[in-house]
Amino acid sequence: MSKFFTATKIFDNVTQILGLGGEQCYLIEGGEKALLIDGLTGIGSLKAFVRELTDLPVELVLTHGHVDHAGAAFEYGACWVHPADIGQIYNGGDPDRRYNFVLGNRRGAAFQPKKDDVIPLCNVRTKPVYDGHVFDLGGVQIETIAVPGHTEGTLVFLDRARRVIYSGDACNPNTLLALDGSTTIETYKQSLLHFMEFFDAFDVLYGGHGPHAVPKRIIEEAIELCDEIMAGTDDQYPMEFIGRPFLYARGFTGDFKTRDGRLANIAYKKETIFNK
Ligand SMILES: [Zn+2]
């Protein structure tokens, strides 16, 4: 038992690992090596936890550079990442920021981590990964699809054999498109259309927050929302999230339930709808 992590097998060879801030990553084991998709926030040793789950050599790849996904890079000292997101790993990597992210998501919880539990920042050897890259784990292939939007360097990973996508924060019920390093809505729509080229190859998305798989129709819905945002016909629902003012394409109740039963929602800013 770990105080910091919870492991759940979602397939024979795939373990979903939950961190203290509600963030999640995925360990996929092949015949020769394992791929860790995302690295949580870097509180407690994820590397040691993963070592208990598999004896295989482990490579870390990031769906994007945000702190709640990149933490293990400071333990492994190396990771695969899209070059556009390298700066994010360090910009947000400040230990205080990561500590506060987790505490902010654990109000009232019995176990609270200590400041000493935060893995310190270090230099990371980044290996570039782009759209189309295939990770061959020995009998298990994982394909890379670039979906710029949430960040410029956002990637998702396709396991055709399992018919699933590991999507990080690329497309979910609260897709944030108005952070530093996010693309415009116009670019995001193009990314989603590229994502749709793989639509027949999978059924669900396992994301970086929220434990359950989301049906793939969320991608089609997100494209419709992009169209509405660009046409100015969406709800433009003002709402603060993580201390920032956003507009949401759909009004929602506290648990991100939209009025029309859509799974998708997009948080954006008026200034970043169209490419310049
Ligand atoms: Zn993110």
Tab-separated table of C-alpha atoms and ligand atoms in Angstrom:
chain	number	residue	atom	x	y	z
A	1	MET	CA	0.000	0.000	0.000
A	2	SER	CA	1.257	3.438	-0.903
A	3	LYS	CA	0.106	6.672	0.737
A	4	PHE	CA	0.763	8.502	-2.505
A	5	PHE	CA	-0.508	6.291	-5.330
A	6	THR	CA	-3.370	3.927	-6.115
A	7	ALA	CA	-3.003	1.325	-8.868
A	8	THR	CA	-5.936	-0.137	-10.801
A	9	LYS	CA	-5.543	-2.734	-13.543
A	10	ILE	CA	-7.663	-1.721	-16.509
A	11	PHE	CA	-6.301	-4.463	-18.816
A	12	ASP	CA	-3.980	-7.458	-18.251
A	13	ASN	CA	-0.990	-5.331	-19.192
A	14	VAL	CA	-2.210	-1.821	-18.353
A	15	THR	CA	-2.316	-0.189	-14.912
A	16	GLN	CA	-3.955	3.141	-14.199
A	17	ILE	CA	-2.123	4.988	-11.409
A	18	LEU	CA	-3.894	7.710	-9.449
A	19	GLY	CA	-1.897	10.480	-7.753
A	20	LEU	CA	-2.799	12.596	-4.723
A	21	GLY	CA	-4.182	15.473	-6.773
A	22	GLY	CA	-6.667	13.267	-8.651
A	23	GLU	CA	-4.307	13.140	-11.644
A	24	GLN	CA	-3.703	9.858	-13.444
A	25	CYS	CA	-1.100	8.107	-15.530
A	26	TYR	CA	-0.920	4.735	-17.300
A	27	LEU	CA	1.693	1.983	-17.224
A	28	ILE	CA	1.596	-0.244	-20.312
A	29	GLU	CA	3.675	-3.422	-20.277
A	30	GLY	CA	4.889	-5.167	-23.404
A	31	GLY	CA	7.064	-8.228	-23.858
A	32	GLU	CA	10.319	-6.281	-23.617
A	33	LYS	CA	9.642	-2.944	-22.007
A	34	ALA	CA	7.019	-0.788	-20.377
A	35	LEU	CA	5.776	2.661	-21.294
A	36	LEU	CA	4.660	5.060	-18.583
A	37	ILE	CA	2.272	7.575	-20.148
A	38	ASP	CA	2.542	10.689	-17.949
A	39	GLY	CA	4.228	11.094	-14.594
A	40	LEU	CA	1.751	12.720	-12.176
A	41	THR	CA	2.834	15.705	-10.051
A	42	GLY	CA	6.054	14.394	-8.536
A	43	ILE	CA	4.950	13.957	-4.916
A	44	GLY	CA	6.184	10.682	-3.437
A	45	SER	CA	8.302	8.360	-5.564
A	46	LEU	CA	6.306	7.202	-8.581
A	47	LYS	CA	9.464	5.548	-9.897
A	48	ALA	CA	9.671	3.306	-6.812
A	49	PHE	CA	5.949	2.557	-7.037
A	50	VAL	CA	6.236	1.588	-10.714
A	51	ARG	CA	9.237	-0.615	-9.891
A	52	GLU	CA	6.946	-2.678	-7.649
A	53	LEU	CA	4.489	-3.132	-10.517
A	54	THR	CA	6.955	-4.253	-13.212
A	55	ASP	CA	10.505	-5.549	-13.647
A	56	LEU	CA	10.646	-4.329	-17.251
A	57	PRO	CA	12.722	-1.329	-18.285
A	58	VAL	CA	10.406	1.714	-18.168
A	59	GLU	CA	10.302	4.663	-20.551
A	60	LEU	CA	8.357	7.791	-19.663
A	61	VAL	CA	6.388	9.720	-22.281
A	62	LEU	CA	4.338	12.855	-21.592
A	63	THR	CA	0.975	13.690	-23.154
A	64	HIS	CA	2.022	17.291	-22.456
A	65	GLY	CA	4.345	19.298	-20.248
A	66	HIS	CA	1.999	20.406	-17.449
A	67	VAL	CA	3.186	19.842	-13.881
A	68	ASP	CA	0.463	17.382	-12.993
A	69	HIS	CA	1.663	15.110	-15.833
A	70	ALA	CA	5.428	15.636	-15.878
A	71	GLY	CA	6.479	15.071	-12.238
A	72	ALA	CA	8.183	11.707	-12.765
A	73	ALA	CA	10.536	13.315	-15.310
A	74	PHE	CA	12.410	14.684	-12.275
A	75	GLU	CA	12.915	11.116	-11.020
A	76	TYR	CA	13.658	9.309	-14.268
A	77	GLY	CA	15.804	12.233	-15.485
A	78	ALA	CA	14.588	11.569	-19.019
A	79	CYS	CA	11.315	11.557	-20.921
A	80	TRP	CA	9.807	11.542	-24.366
A	81	VAL	CA	7.928	14.796	-24.986
A	82	HIS	CA	6.859	16.930	-27.925
A	83	PRO	CA	9.490	19.698	-28.199
A	84	ALA	CA	6.819	22.447	-28.025
A	85	ASP	CA	6.125	21.453	-24.407
A	86	ILE	CA	9.652	21.216	-23.014
A	87	GLY	CA	9.448	24.713	-21.505
A	88	GLN	CA	6.256	23.769	-19.625
A	89	ILE	CA	8.080	21.039	-17.704
A	90	TYR	CA	10.344	23.598	-16.083
A	91	ASN	CA	8.022	26.640	-16.015
A	92	GLY	CA	5.462	24.915	-13.875
A	93	GLY	CA	7.866	22.540	-12.163
A	94	ASP	CA	8.539	24.735	-9.150
A	95	PRO	CA	8.116	22.453	-6.072
A	96	ASP	CA	5.867	24.964	-4.251
A	97	ARG	CA	3.531	25.101	-7.214
A	98	ARG	CA	3.313	21.337	-7.461
A	99	TYR	CA	2.765	21.020	-3.703
A	100	ASN	CA	-0.013	23.608	-3.793
A	101	PHE	CA	-1.645	21.927	-6.777
A	102	VAL	CA	-1.974	18.705	-4.805
A	103	LEU	CA	-3.085	20.367	-1.550
A	104	GLY	CA	-5.692	22.336	-3.496
A	105	ASN	CA	-7.165	19.049	-4.688
A	106	ARG	CA	-7.113	17.381	-1.257
A	107	ARG	CA	-9.076	19.717	0.988
A	108	GLY	CA	-10.462	17.656	3.846
A	109	ALA	CA	-8.576	14.468	2.920
A	110	ALA	CA	-7.143	12.420	5.808
A	111	PHE	CA	-3.640	12.103	4.362
A	112	GLN	CA	-1.798	15.309	3.495
A	113	PRO	CA	1.687	15.086	1.963
A	114	LYS	CA	4.591	17.036	3.408
A	115	LYS	CA	6.740	19.526	1.600
A	116	ASP	CA	9.625	17.015	1.831
A	117	ASP	CA	7.618	14.574	-0.265
A	118	VAL	CA	7.943	16.794	-3.340
A	119	ILE	CA	10.540	15.475	-5.813
A	120	PRO	CA	12.933	18.391	-6.468
A	121	LEU	CA	13.359	19.911	-9.906
A	122	CYS	CA	16.289	18.677	-11.971
A	123	ASN	CA	17.479	18.802	-15.553
A	124	VAL	CA	15.641	16.328	-17.734
A	125	ARG	CA	17.002	14.689	-20.881
A	126	THR	CA	14.105	15.211	-23.278
A	127	LYS	CA	13.685	12.940	-26.275
A	128	PRO	CA	11.526	14.440	-29.049
A	129	VAL	CA	8.382	12.601	-30.077
A	130	TYR	CA	6.046	13.602	-32.888
A	131	ASP	CA	2.824	12.589	-34.585
A	132	GLY	CA	3.165	9.105	-36.066
A	133	HIS	CA	5.833	7.777	-33.705
A	134	VAL	CA	5.233	4.155	-32.695
A	135	PHE	CA	6.460	2.804	-29.366
A	136	ASP	CA	7.163	-0.912	-29.785
A	137	LEU	CA	7.114	-2.516	-26.344
A	138	GLY	CA	7.533	-6.052	-27.673
A	139	GLY	CA	4.220	-7.397	-28.974
A	140	VAL	CA	2.461	-4.198	-27.929
A	141	GLN	CA	2.469	-1.145	-30.188
A	142	ILE	CA	1.447	2.314	-29.048
A	143	GLU	CA	0.963	4.994	-31.714
A	144	THR	CA	1.403	8.719	-31.193
A	145	ILE	CA	-1.164	11.231	-32.467
A	146	ALA	CA	-0.536	14.973	-32.134
A	147	VAL	CA	-3.568	16.940	-30.932
A	148	PRO	CA	-2.347	20.526	-30.308
A	149	GLY	CA	-4.904	22.494	-28.298
A	150	HIS	CA	-4.663	22.275	-24.506
A	151	THR	CA	-0.937	22.822	-25.156
A	152	GLU	CA	0.993	23.228	-28.408
A	153	GLY	CA	2.744	19.914	-27.807
A	154	THR	CA	-0.216	17.794	-26.722
A	155	LEU	CA	-0.039	14.145	-27.798
A	156	VAL	CA	-2.439	11.246	-27.355
A	157	PHE	CA	-1.561	7.561	-27.603
A	158	LEU	CA	-3.461	4.854	-29.452
A	159	ASP	CA	-3.461	1.178	-28.508
A	160	ARG	CA	-5.207	-0.403	-31.507
A	161	ALA	CA	-5.261	-3.876	-29.941
A	162	ARG	CA	-7.224	-2.609	-26.916
A	163	ARG	CA	-9.140	-0.011	-28.970
A	164	VAL	CA	-8.295	2.748	-26.478
A	165	ILE	CA	-6.691	6.167	-26.466
A	166	TYR	CA	-4.671	7.593	-23.587
A	167	SER	CA	-5.553	11.243	-23.932
A	168	GLY	CA	-4.082	13.268	-21.049
A	169	ASP	CA	-5.960	16.589	-21.098
A	170	ALA	CA	-6.510	16.687	-24.886
A	171	CYS	CA	-10.303	16.291	-24.923
A	172	ASN	CA	-12.477	15.919	-21.826
A	173	PRO	CA	-15.503	17.434	-20.031
A	174	ASN	CA	-13.389	20.448	-19.023
A	175	THR	CA	-10.890	20.978	-21.832
A	176	LEU	CA	-8.865	24.072	-20.979
A	177	LEU	CA	-7.921	25.971	-24.132
A	178	ALA	CA	-6.966	29.278	-22.567
A	179	LEU	CA	-3.759	28.558	-20.666
A	180	ASP	CA	-0.287	29.868	-21.489
A	181	GLY	CA	0.812	27.638	-24.327
A	182	SER	CA	-2.697	26.632	-25.469
A	183	THR	CA	-3.585	26.983	-29.143
A	184	THR	CA	-6.510	28.904	-30.593
A	185	ILE	CA	-9.903	27.253	-31.055
A	186	GLU	CA	-9.272	27.381	-34.811
A	187	THR	CA	-6.098	25.284	-34.483
A	188	TYR	CA	-7.708	22.956	-31.947
A	189	LYS	CA	-10.498	22.164	-34.402
A	190	GLN	CA	-7.904	21.187	-37.031
A	191	SER	CA	-6.212	18.955	-34.430
A	192	LEU	CA	-9.501	17.239	-33.615
A	193	LEU	CA	-10.159	16.641	-37.321
A	194	HIS	CA	-6.748	14.935	-37.501
A	195	PHE	CA	-7.670	12.902	-34.392
A	196	MET	CA	-10.891	11.846	-36.202
A	197	GLU	CA	-8.801	10.129	-38.897
A	198	PHE	CA	-8.198	7.410	-36.269
A	199	PHE	CA	-11.821	7.329	-35.064
A	200	ASP	CA	-12.515	3.778	-36.305
A	201	ALA	CA	-9.519	2.397	-34.376
A	202	PHE	CA	-10.746	3.016	-30.815
A	203	ASP	CA	-13.863	3.209	-28.648
A	204	VAL	CA	-12.930	5.169	-25.522
A	205	LEU	CA	-10.494	7.697	-24.086
A	206	TYR	CA	-8.684	7.289	-20.766
A	207	GLY	CA	-7.752	10.805	-19.669
A	208	GLY	CA	-5.469	12.461	-17.146
A	209	HIS	CA	-8.238	13.322	-14.652
A	210	GLY	CA	-11.360	11.338	-13.784
A	211	PRO	CA	-10.905	7.570	-13.504
A	212	HIS	CA	-13.467	6.394	-16.032
A	213	ALA	CA	-13.092	5.913	-19.751
A	214	VAL	CA	-15.025	8.448	-21.821
A	215	PRO	CA	-16.855	7.379	-25.026
A	216	LYS	CA	-15.224	8.642	-28.202
A	217	ARG	CA	-18.249	10.714	-29.226
A	218	ILE	CA	-16.696	13.416	-27.023
A	219	ILE	CA	-14.368	14.217	-29.937
A	220	GLU	CA	-17.224	14.829	-32.391
A	221	GLU	CA	-18.967	16.948	-29.775
A	222	ALA	CA	-15.814	19.003	-29.171
A	223	ILE	CA	-15.581	19.719	-32.914
A	224	GLU	CA	-19.187	20.956	-32.881
A	225	LEU	CA	-18.364	23.189	-29.906
A	226	CYS	CA	-15.347	24.633	-31.767
A	227	ASP	CA	-17.691	25.506	-34.650
A	228	GLU	CA	-20.164	27.145	-32.281
A	229	ILE	CA	-17.415	29.131	-30.536
A	230	MET	CA	-16.098	30.388	-33.890
A	231	ALA	CA	-19.651	31.294	-34.986
A	232	GLY	CA	-20.356	33.012	-31.649
A	233	THR	CA	-23.391	30.784	-31.010
A	234	ASP	CA	-22.117	28.851	-27.959
A	235	ASP	CA	-23.276	29.598	-24.382
A	236	GLN	CA	-20.218	31.772	-23.528
A	237	TYR	CA	-20.754	30.792	-19.883
A	238	PRO	CA	-18.358	32.791	-17.669
A	239	MET	CA	-16.723	30.764	-14.925
A	240	GLU	CA	-13.546	30.954	-12.886
A	241	PHE	CA	-11.423	27.821	-12.751
A	242	ILE	CA	-7.968	27.432	-11.147
A	243	GLY	CA	-8.175	31.145	-10.337
A	244	ARG	CA	-8.575	32.243	-13.961
A	245	PRO	CA	-11.605	33.651	-15.766
A	246	PHE	CA	-12.784	31.495	-18.678
A	247	LEU	CA	-15.723	31.309	-21.017
A	248	TYR	CA	-17.221	27.835	-21.347
A	249	ALA	CA	-18.855	26.758	-24.578
A	250	ARG	CA	-21.633	25.153	-22.515
A	251	GLY	CA	-23.111	26.226	-19.222
A	252	PHE	CA	-22.799	23.443	-16.669
A	253	THR	CA	-23.587	22.392	-13.123
A	254	GLY	CA	-20.805	21.808	-10.591
A	255	ASP	CA	-20.010	18.333	-11.853
A	256	PHE	CA	-19.551	19.498	-15.463
A	257	LYS	CA	-22.988	18.299	-16.562
A	258	THR	CA	-24.002	20.343	-19.585
A	259	ARG	CA	-27.593	21.354	-20.381
A	260	ASP	CA	-27.690	19.240	-23.564
A	261	GLY	CA	-26.076	16.095	-22.127
A	262	ARG	CA	-22.839	16.647	-24.010
A	263	LEU	CA	-19.697	15.079	-22.562
A	264	ALA	CA	-17.476	17.725	-24.150
A	265	ASN	CA	-16.946	21.222	-22.871
A	266	ILE	CA	-14.293	23.774	-23.764
A	267	ALA	CA	-12.945	26.642	-21.664
A	268	TYR	CA	-11.525	29.474	-23.761
A	269	LYS	CA	-10.945	33.203	-24.004
A	270	LYS	CA	-12.441	35.550	-26.595
A	271	GLU	CA	-8.956	36.739	-27.659
A	272	THR	CA	-7.754	33.272	-28.576
A	273	ILE	CA	-10.508	31.942	-30.837
A	274	PHE	CA	-8.879	32.642	-34.202
A	275	ASN	CA	-5.326	32.431	-35.524
A	276	LYS	CA	-3.827	35.851	-36.210
B	1	ZN	ZN	-2.784	19.917	-18.657
